[in-house]
Amino acid sequence: MIGYLAFLIPALLGAQCILTLVLTKGEICPGQRGRVHKMLPVLLIGWLLAAISQVWAVLPLLSLLFFTVKVKTSKTRDSGPLKVLYGSNLLGFISWIFLFPIMDMPEVLLSLVAMALYGSLLAHVLLMFSRTRLQAFHRILPFVGFISAIVSVLLLVWKVIFMGEAATAPYTVEIVVALLCLVAAMLVWTGHILLNKTINKWQLLVAAVLLTFSAVMQLTLF
């Protein structure tokens, strides 16, 4: 079963694009840029997992690997092979497109929204662990996730209607659990904004676990 790629590849691609933006355009010191660069192996592991089931995922894996080992961590923007990094993003997008033949229209759109939802959360986790001082992302990324989650709920409802009552009846529990986990993940992820508190990495990890479990439950419909 390769349905998990419908969420994994968009999550990796979305997170990689955000980290690319941070590395190339972010107003951060070389030390912070180096710590962000050291988060790239996490994406490499993700692309490796994707490549197990889809050969096209090898392309963004190899190009990102080349970029990661080629550049000095503090010199990403100044002397890094940025064209390779941009090319890796493009190859990731192409590998996502090659998933289309195995998905129907609601699944394609859910996968597209996953790029913003799961990609933003993954990027947020990596930025948090890299201890960047880009405070705006602590509000921007949860906001993007919140809007994406709303769209995901609507698309999930469309998917249920698309399949028909008879086909989805055996998966009622999974659908309800997926929705509950999605709502819980959003509450945890945006908790620092709602309560006006300082964000912490454990909060993001809990949100990531909840969101991942929601995706697993949704995959029963794929």
PDB file of C-alpha atoms in Angstrom:
ATOM      1  CA  MET A   1       0.000   0.000   0.000  1.00  0.00           C
ATOM      2  CA  ILE A   2       1.516   3.346  -1.020  1.00  0.00           C
ATOM      3  CA  GLY A   3      -1.340   5.601   0.066  1.00  0.00           C
ATOM      4  CA  TYR A   4       0.853   7.101   2.798  1.00  0.00           C
ATOM      5  CA  LEU A   5       2.796   8.900   0.058  1.00  0.00           C
ATOM      6  CA  ALA A   6      -0.240  11.145  -0.459  1.00  0.00           C
ATOM      7  CA  PHE A   7       0.634  12.779   2.881  1.00  0.00           C
ATOM      8  CA  LEU A   8       4.358  12.082   3.233  1.00  0.00           C
ATOM      9  CA  ILE A   9       5.568  13.600  -0.030  1.00  0.00           C
ATOM     10  CA  PRO A  10       3.505  16.817   0.315  1.00  0.00           C
ATOM     11  CA  ALA A  11       4.690  17.188   3.935  1.00  0.00           C
ATOM     12  CA  LEU A  12       8.325  16.837   2.898  1.00  0.00           C
ATOM     13  CA  LEU A  13       7.896  19.160  -0.067  1.00  0.00           C
ATOM     14  CA  GLY A  14       6.083  21.824   1.952  1.00  0.00           C
ATOM     15  CA  ALA A  15       8.641  21.731   4.763  1.00  0.00           C
ATOM     16  CA  GLN A  16      11.532  21.773   2.307  1.00  0.00           C
ATOM     17  CA  CYS A  17      10.162  24.835   0.531  1.00  0.00           C
ATOM     18  CA  ILE A  18       9.785  26.668   3.845  1.00  0.00           C
ATOM     19  CA  LEU A  19      13.319  25.777   4.925  1.00  0.00           C
ATOM     20  CA  THR A  20      14.571  26.876   1.512  1.00  0.00           C
ATOM     21  CA  LEU A  21      12.932  30.249   2.085  1.00  0.00           C
ATOM     22  CA  VAL A  22      14.504  30.519   5.534  1.00  0.00           C
ATOM     23  CA  LEU A  23      17.960  29.525   4.322  1.00  0.00           C
ATOM     24  CA  THR A  24      17.999  31.829   1.311  1.00  0.00           C
ATOM     25  CA  LYS A  25      15.877  34.816   2.363  1.00  0.00           C
ATOM     26  CA  GLY A  26      15.715  34.686   6.155  1.00  0.00           C
ATOM     27  CA  GLU A  27      17.400  37.513   8.029  1.00  0.00           C
ATOM     28  CA  ILE A  28      19.335  35.242  10.362  1.00  0.00           C
ATOM     29  CA  CYS A  29      22.976  35.007  11.351  1.00  0.00           C
ATOM     30  CA  PRO A  30      25.300  32.322   9.926  1.00  0.00           C
ATOM     31  CA  GLY A  31      25.062  30.361  13.183  1.00  0.00           C
ATOM     32  CA  GLN A  32      21.268  30.140  12.978  1.00  0.00           C
ATOM     33  CA  ARG A  33      21.468  29.310   9.299  1.00  0.00           C
ATOM     34  CA  GLY A  34      23.872  26.518  10.125  1.00  0.00           C
ATOM     35  CA  ARG A  35      21.487  25.053  12.690  1.00  0.00           C
ATOM     36  CA  VAL A  36      18.641  25.122  10.173  1.00  0.00           C
ATOM     37  CA  HIS A  37      20.909  23.433   7.626  1.00  0.00           C
ATOM     38  CA  LYS A  38      21.553  20.646  10.143  1.00  0.00           C
ATOM     39  CA  MET A  39      17.823  19.857  10.110  1.00  0.00           C
ATOM     40  CA  LEU A  40      17.950  18.818   6.434  1.00  0.00           C
ATOM     41  CA  PRO A  41      18.886  15.177   7.245  1.00  0.00           C
ATOM     42  CA  VAL A  42      15.414  14.814   8.754  1.00  0.00           C
ATOM     43  CA  LEU A  43      13.974  15.552   5.317  1.00  0.00           C
ATOM     44  CA  LEU A  44      16.459  13.149   3.777  1.00  0.00           C
ATOM     45  CA  ILE A  45      15.115  10.353   5.988  1.00  0.00           C
ATOM     46  CA  GLY A  46      11.592  11.249   4.878  1.00  0.00           C
ATOM     47  CA  TRP A  47      12.528  11.166   1.198  1.00  0.00           C
ATOM     48  CA  LEU A  48      14.242   7.828   1.757  1.00  0.00           C
ATOM     49  CA  LEU A  49      11.011   6.417   3.222  1.00  0.00           C
ATOM     50  CA  ALA A  50       9.123   7.779   0.212  1.00  0.00           C
ATOM     51  CA  ALA A  51      11.662   6.318  -2.228  1.00  0.00           C
ATOM     52  CA  ILE A  52      11.007   2.833  -0.842  1.00  0.00           C
ATOM     53  CA  SER A  53       7.572   2.925  -2.485  1.00  0.00           C
ATOM     54  CA  GLN A  54       8.080   5.413  -5.295  1.00  0.00           C
ATOM     55  CA  VAL A  55      11.174   5.470  -7.470  1.00  0.00           C
ATOM     56  CA  TRP A  56      10.694   9.143  -8.426  1.00  0.00           C
ATOM     57  CA  ALA A  57      11.286  10.187  -4.814  1.00  0.00           C
ATOM     58  CA  VAL A  58      14.925   9.170  -5.306  1.00  0.00           C
ATOM     59  CA  LEU A  59      15.461  12.340  -7.362  1.00  0.00           C
ATOM     60  CA  PRO A  60      14.692  14.910  -4.627  1.00  0.00           C
ATOM     61  CA  LEU A  61      16.487  12.612  -2.172  1.00  0.00           C
ATOM     62  CA  LEU A  62      19.754  12.570  -4.130  1.00  0.00           C
ATOM     63  CA  SER A  63      19.675  16.266  -5.018  1.00  0.00           C
ATOM     64  CA  LEU A  64      18.960  17.316  -1.432  1.00  0.00           C
ATOM     65  CA  LEU A  65      21.669  14.934  -0.214  1.00  0.00           C
ATOM     66  CA  PHE A  66      24.163  16.534  -2.609  1.00  0.00           C
ATOM     67  CA  PHE A  67      23.230  19.993  -1.387  1.00  0.00           C
ATOM     68  CA  THR A  68      23.371  18.969   2.274  1.00  0.00           C
ATOM     69  CA  VAL A  69      26.872  17.483   2.137  1.00  0.00           C
ATOM     70  CA  LYS A  70      28.316  19.916  -0.420  1.00  0.00           C
ATOM     71  CA  VAL A  71      27.842  23.197   1.438  1.00  0.00           C
ATOM     72  CA  LYS A  72      29.323  24.342   4.712  1.00  0.00           C
ATOM     73  CA  THR A  73      26.452  24.781   7.157  1.00  0.00           C
ATOM     74  CA  SER A  74      27.115  28.483   7.734  1.00  0.00           C
ATOM     75  CA  LYS A  75      27.614  29.255   4.036  1.00  0.00           C
ATOM     76  CA  THR A  76      24.294  28.074   2.595  1.00  0.00           C
ATOM     77  CA  ARG A  77      23.283  31.438   1.163  1.00  0.00           C
ATOM     78  CA  ASP A  78      26.755  32.712   0.272  1.00  0.00           C
ATOM     79  CA  SER A  79      28.400  29.756  -1.434  1.00  0.00           C
ATOM     80  CA  GLY A  80      25.941  26.886  -1.429  1.00  0.00           C
ATOM     81  CA  PRO A  81      24.746  25.310  -4.705  1.00  0.00           C
ATOM     82  CA  LEU A  82      21.325  26.910  -4.397  1.00  0.00           C
ATOM     83  CA  LYS A  83      20.291  25.789  -7.868  1.00  0.00           C
ATOM     84  CA  VAL A  84      20.552  22.211  -6.623  1.00  0.00           C
ATOM     85  CA  LEU A  85      18.320  23.070  -3.651  1.00  0.00           C
ATOM     86  CA  TYR A  86      15.737  24.711  -5.912  1.00  0.00           C
ATOM     87  CA  GLY A  87      16.005  21.749  -8.271  1.00  0.00           C
ATOM     88  CA  SER A  88      15.344  19.380  -5.380  1.00  0.00           C
ATOM     89  CA  ASN A  89      12.138  21.268  -4.631  1.00  0.00           C
ATOM     90  CA  LEU A  90      11.082  20.981  -8.269  1.00  0.00           C
ATOM     91  CA  LEU A  91      11.884  17.267  -8.349  1.00  0.00           C
ATOM     92  CA  GLY A  92       9.872  16.803  -5.166  1.00  0.00           C
ATOM     93  CA  PHE A  93       6.922  18.489  -6.851  1.00  0.00           C
ATOM     94  CA  ILE A  94       7.296  16.200  -9.861  1.00  0.00           C
ATOM     95  CA  SER A  95       7.363  13.121  -7.632  1.00  0.00           C
ATOM     96  CA  TRP A  96       4.126  14.352  -6.051  1.00  0.00           C
ATOM     97  CA  ILE A  97       2.505  14.768  -9.479  1.00  0.00           C
ATOM     98  CA  PHE A  98       3.316  11.141 -10.296  1.00  0.00           C
ATOM     99  CA  LEU A  99       0.983  10.136  -7.454  1.00  0.00           C
ATOM    100  CA  PHE A 100      -2.043  11.462  -9.330  1.00  0.00           C
ATOM    101  CA  PRO A 101      -2.854   8.248 -11.242  1.00  0.00           C
ATOM    102  CA  ILE A 102      -3.474   6.350  -7.989  1.00  0.00           C
ATOM    103  CA  MET A 103      -5.738   9.025  -6.449  1.00  0.00           C
ATOM    104  CA  ASP A 104      -9.217  10.347  -7.155  1.00  0.00           C
ATOM    105  CA  MET A 105      -9.990  14.074  -7.153  1.00  0.00           C
ATOM    106  CA  PRO A 106     -10.805  14.451  -3.408  1.00  0.00           C
ATOM    107  CA  GLU A 107      -7.582  12.605  -2.579  1.00  0.00           C
ATOM    108  CA  VAL A 108      -5.538  14.841  -4.887  1.00  0.00           C
ATOM    109  CA  LEU A 109      -6.934  17.941  -3.192  1.00  0.00           C
ATOM    110  CA  LEU A 110      -6.404  16.472   0.291  1.00  0.00           C
ATOM    111  CA  SER A 111      -2.824  15.758  -0.711  1.00  0.00           C
ATOM    112  CA  LEU A 112      -2.413  19.313  -1.998  1.00  0.00           C
ATOM    113  CA  VAL A 113      -3.698  20.788   1.258  1.00  0.00           C
ATOM    114  CA  ALA A 114      -1.371  18.424   3.141  1.00  0.00           C
ATOM    115  CA  MET A 115       1.502  20.345   1.578  1.00  0.00           C
ATOM    116  CA  ALA A 116       0.461  23.391   3.589  1.00  0.00           C
ATOM    117  CA  LEU A 117      -0.876  21.591   6.675  1.00  0.00           C
ATOM    118  CA  TYR A 118       1.701  18.860   7.289  1.00  0.00           C
ATOM    119  CA  GLY A 119       4.509  20.767   5.594  1.00  0.00           C
ATOM    120  CA  SER A 120       3.991  23.794   7.839  1.00  0.00           C
ATOM    121  CA  LEU A 121       3.955  21.715  11.001  1.00  0.00           C
ATOM    122  CA  LEU A 122       7.040  19.725   9.995  1.00  0.00           C
ATOM    123  CA  ALA A 123       8.881  22.925   9.128  1.00  0.00           C
ATOM    124  CA  HIS A 124       7.758  24.482  12.419  1.00  0.00           C
ATOM    125  CA  VAL A 125       9.129  21.509  14.357  1.00  0.00           C
ATOM    126  CA  LEU A 126      12.466  21.696  12.532  1.00  0.00           C
ATOM    127  CA  LEU A 127      12.743  25.460  12.988  1.00  0.00           C
ATOM    128  CA  MET A 128      11.943  25.079  16.678  1.00  0.00           C
ATOM    129  CA  PHE A 129      14.649  22.461  17.170  1.00  0.00           C
ATOM    130  CA  SER A 130      17.128  24.610  15.244  1.00  0.00           C
ATOM    131  CA  ARG A 131      16.436  27.454  17.708  1.00  0.00           C
ATOM    132  CA  THR A 132      15.924  30.147  15.099  1.00  0.00           C
ATOM    133  CA  ARG A 133      14.817  33.610  16.155  1.00  0.00           C
ATOM    134  CA  LEU A 134      12.304  34.035  13.355  1.00  0.00           C
ATOM    135  CA  GLN A 135       9.434  34.726  15.740  1.00  0.00           C
ATOM    136  CA  ALA A 136       6.966  35.523  12.944  1.00  0.00           C
ATOM    137  CA  PHE A 137       6.890  31.855  11.944  1.00  0.00           C
ATOM    138  CA  HIS A 138       5.442  30.943  15.358  1.00  0.00           C
ATOM    139  CA  ARG A 139       2.262  32.711  14.270  1.00  0.00           C
ATOM    140  CA  ILE A 140       2.353  32.409  10.492  1.00  0.00           C
ATOM    141  CA  LEU A 141       2.805  28.620  10.335  1.00  0.00           C
ATOM    142  CA  PRO A 142       0.034  27.794  12.871  1.00  0.00           C
ATOM    143  CA  PHE A 143      -2.286  30.166  11.002  1.00  0.00           C
ATOM    144  CA  VAL A 144      -1.518  28.426   7.697  1.00  0.00           C
ATOM    145  CA  GLY A 145      -2.118  25.099   9.421  1.00  0.00           C
ATOM    146  CA  PHE A 146      -5.429  26.232  10.895  1.00  0.00           C
ATOM    147  CA  ILE A 147      -6.785  27.383   7.525  1.00  0.00           C
ATOM    148  CA  SER A 148      -5.501  24.205   5.869  1.00  0.00           C
ATOM    149  CA  ALA A 149      -7.164  22.068   8.535  1.00  0.00           C
ATOM    150  CA  ILE A 150     -10.541  23.683   7.823  1.00  0.00           C
ATOM    151  CA  VAL A 151     -10.130  22.968   4.120  1.00  0.00           C
ATOM    152  CA  SER A 152      -9.051  19.391   4.935  1.00  0.00           C
ATOM    153  CA  VAL A 153     -12.250  18.790   6.905  1.00  0.00           C
ATOM    154  CA  LEU A 154     -14.338  19.990   3.968  1.00  0.00           C
ATOM    155  CA  LEU A 155     -12.394  17.794   1.548  1.00  0.00           C
ATOM    156  CA  LEU A 156     -12.713  14.806   3.856  1.00  0.00           C
ATOM    157  CA  VAL A 157     -16.471  15.293   3.899  1.00  0.00           C
ATOM    158  CA  TRP A 158     -16.389  15.460   0.086  1.00  0.00           C
ATOM    159  CA  LYS A 159     -14.355  12.239   0.023  1.00  0.00           C
ATOM    160  CA  VAL A 160     -16.987  10.501   2.173  1.00  0.00           C
ATOM    161  CA  ILE A 161     -19.779  11.726  -0.111  1.00  0.00           C
ATOM    162  CA  PHE A 162     -17.731  10.778  -3.172  1.00  0.00           C
ATOM    163  CA  MET A 163     -17.348   7.188  -1.941  1.00  0.00           C
ATOM    164  CA  GLY A 164     -20.986   6.824  -0.910  1.00  0.00           C
ATOM    165  CA  GLU A 165     -22.626   5.839   2.370  1.00  0.00           C
ATOM    166  CA  ALA A 166     -22.352   2.105   1.792  1.00  0.00           C
ATOM    167  CA  ALA A 167     -18.601   2.244   1.152  1.00  0.00           C
ATOM    168  CA  THR A 168     -17.761   4.524   4.083  1.00  0.00           C
ATOM    169  CA  ALA A 169     -20.068   2.990   6.716  1.00  0.00           C
ATOM    170  CA  PRO A 170     -17.431   0.448   7.882  1.00  0.00           C
ATOM    171  CA  TYR A 171     -14.987   3.316   8.466  1.00  0.00           C
ATOM    172  CA  THR A 172     -17.186   5.567  10.604  1.00  0.00           C
ATOM    173  CA  VAL A 173     -14.964   5.190  13.668  1.00  0.00           C
ATOM    174  CA  GLU A 174     -11.815   5.954  11.685  1.00  0.00           C
ATOM    175  CA  ILE A 175     -13.398   9.070  10.166  1.00  0.00           C
ATOM    176  CA  VAL A 176     -14.529  10.375  13.555  1.00  0.00           C
ATOM    177  CA  VAL A 177     -11.118   9.682  15.120  1.00  0.00           C
ATOM    178  CA  ALA A 178      -9.361  11.387  12.198  1.00  0.00           C
ATOM    179  CA  LEU A 179     -11.477  14.514  12.655  1.00  0.00           C
ATOM    180  CA  LEU A 180     -11.042  14.558  16.440  1.00  0.00           C
ATOM    181  CA  CYS A 181      -7.275  14.168  16.147  1.00  0.00           C
ATOM    182  CA  LEU A 182      -7.169  16.922  13.541  1.00  0.00           C
ATOM    183  CA  VAL A 183      -9.070  19.315  15.814  1.00  0.00           C
ATOM    184  CA  ALA A 184      -6.926  18.349  18.817  1.00  0.00           C
ATOM    185  CA  ALA A 185      -3.741  18.881  16.814  1.00  0.00           C
ATOM    186  CA  MET A 186      -4.859  22.383  15.842  1.00  0.00           C
ATOM    187  CA  LEU A 187      -5.708  23.265  19.439  1.00  0.00           C
ATOM    188  CA  VAL A 188      -2.306  22.100  20.627  1.00  0.00           C
ATOM    189  CA  TRP A 189      -0.443  23.721  17.739  1.00  0.00           C
ATOM    190  CA  THR A 190      -2.109  27.109  18.235  1.00  0.00           C
ATOM    191  CA  GLY A 191      -2.211  26.812  22.024  1.00  0.00           C
ATOM    192  CA  HIS A 192       0.566  29.363  22.579  1.00  0.00           C
ATOM    193  CA  ILE A 193      -1.414  31.921  20.583  1.00  0.00           C
ATOM    194  CA  LEU A 194      -4.750  31.180  22.272  1.00  0.00           C
ATOM    195  CA  LEU A 195      -3.209  31.288  25.773  1.00  0.00           C
ATOM    196  CA  ASN A 196      -0.653  33.998  24.971  1.00  0.00           C
ATOM    197  CA  LYS A 197       2.233  31.814  26.155  1.00  0.00           C
ATOM    198  CA  THR A 198       5.699  30.998  24.875  1.00  0.00           C
ATOM    199  CA  ILE A 199       5.793  28.148  22.404  1.00  0.00           C
ATOM    200  CA  ASN A 200       7.817  25.027  23.213  1.00  0.00           C
ATOM    201  CA  LYS A 201       9.043  22.053  21.199  1.00  0.00           C
ATOM    202  CA  TRP A 202       6.977  19.488  23.140  1.00  0.00           C
ATOM    203  CA  GLN A 203       3.812  21.291  22.149  1.00  0.00           C
ATOM    204  CA  LEU A 204       4.768  20.950  18.493  1.00  0.00           C
ATOM    205  CA  LEU A 205       5.749  17.301  18.883  1.00  0.00           C
ATOM    206  CA  VAL A 206       2.370  16.462  20.443  1.00  0.00           C
ATOM    207  CA  ALA A 207       0.619  18.310  17.620  1.00  0.00           C
ATOM    208  CA  ALA A 208       2.717  16.371  15.095  1.00  0.00           C
ATOM    209  CA  VAL A 209       1.781  13.034  16.675  1.00  0.00           C
ATOM    210  CA  LEU A 210      -1.927  13.931  16.651  1.00  0.00           C
ATOM    211  CA  LEU A 211      -1.790  15.136  13.068  1.00  0.00           C
ATOM    212  CA  THR A 212       0.079  12.020  11.960  1.00  0.00           C
ATOM    213  CA  PHE A 213      -2.509   9.779  13.628  1.00  0.00           C
ATOM    214  CA  SER A 214      -5.253  11.761  11.879  1.00  0.00           C
ATOM    215  CA  ALA A 215      -3.527  11.098   8.547  1.00  0.00           C
ATOM    216  CA  VAL A 216      -3.262   7.374   9.310  1.00  0.00           C
ATOM    217  CA  MET A 217      -6.996   7.234  10.015  1.00  0.00           C
ATOM    218  CA  GLN A 218      -7.777   9.161   6.830  1.00  0.00           C
ATOM    219  CA  LEU A 219      -5.746   6.685   4.793  1.00  0.00           C
ATOM    220  CA  THR A 220      -8.368   4.009   5.498  1.00  0.00           C
ATOM    221  CA  LEU A 221     -10.484   5.857   2.925  1.00  0.00           C
ATOM    222  CA  PHE A 222      -7.727   5.905   0.273  1.00  0.00           C
TER     223      PHE A 222
END
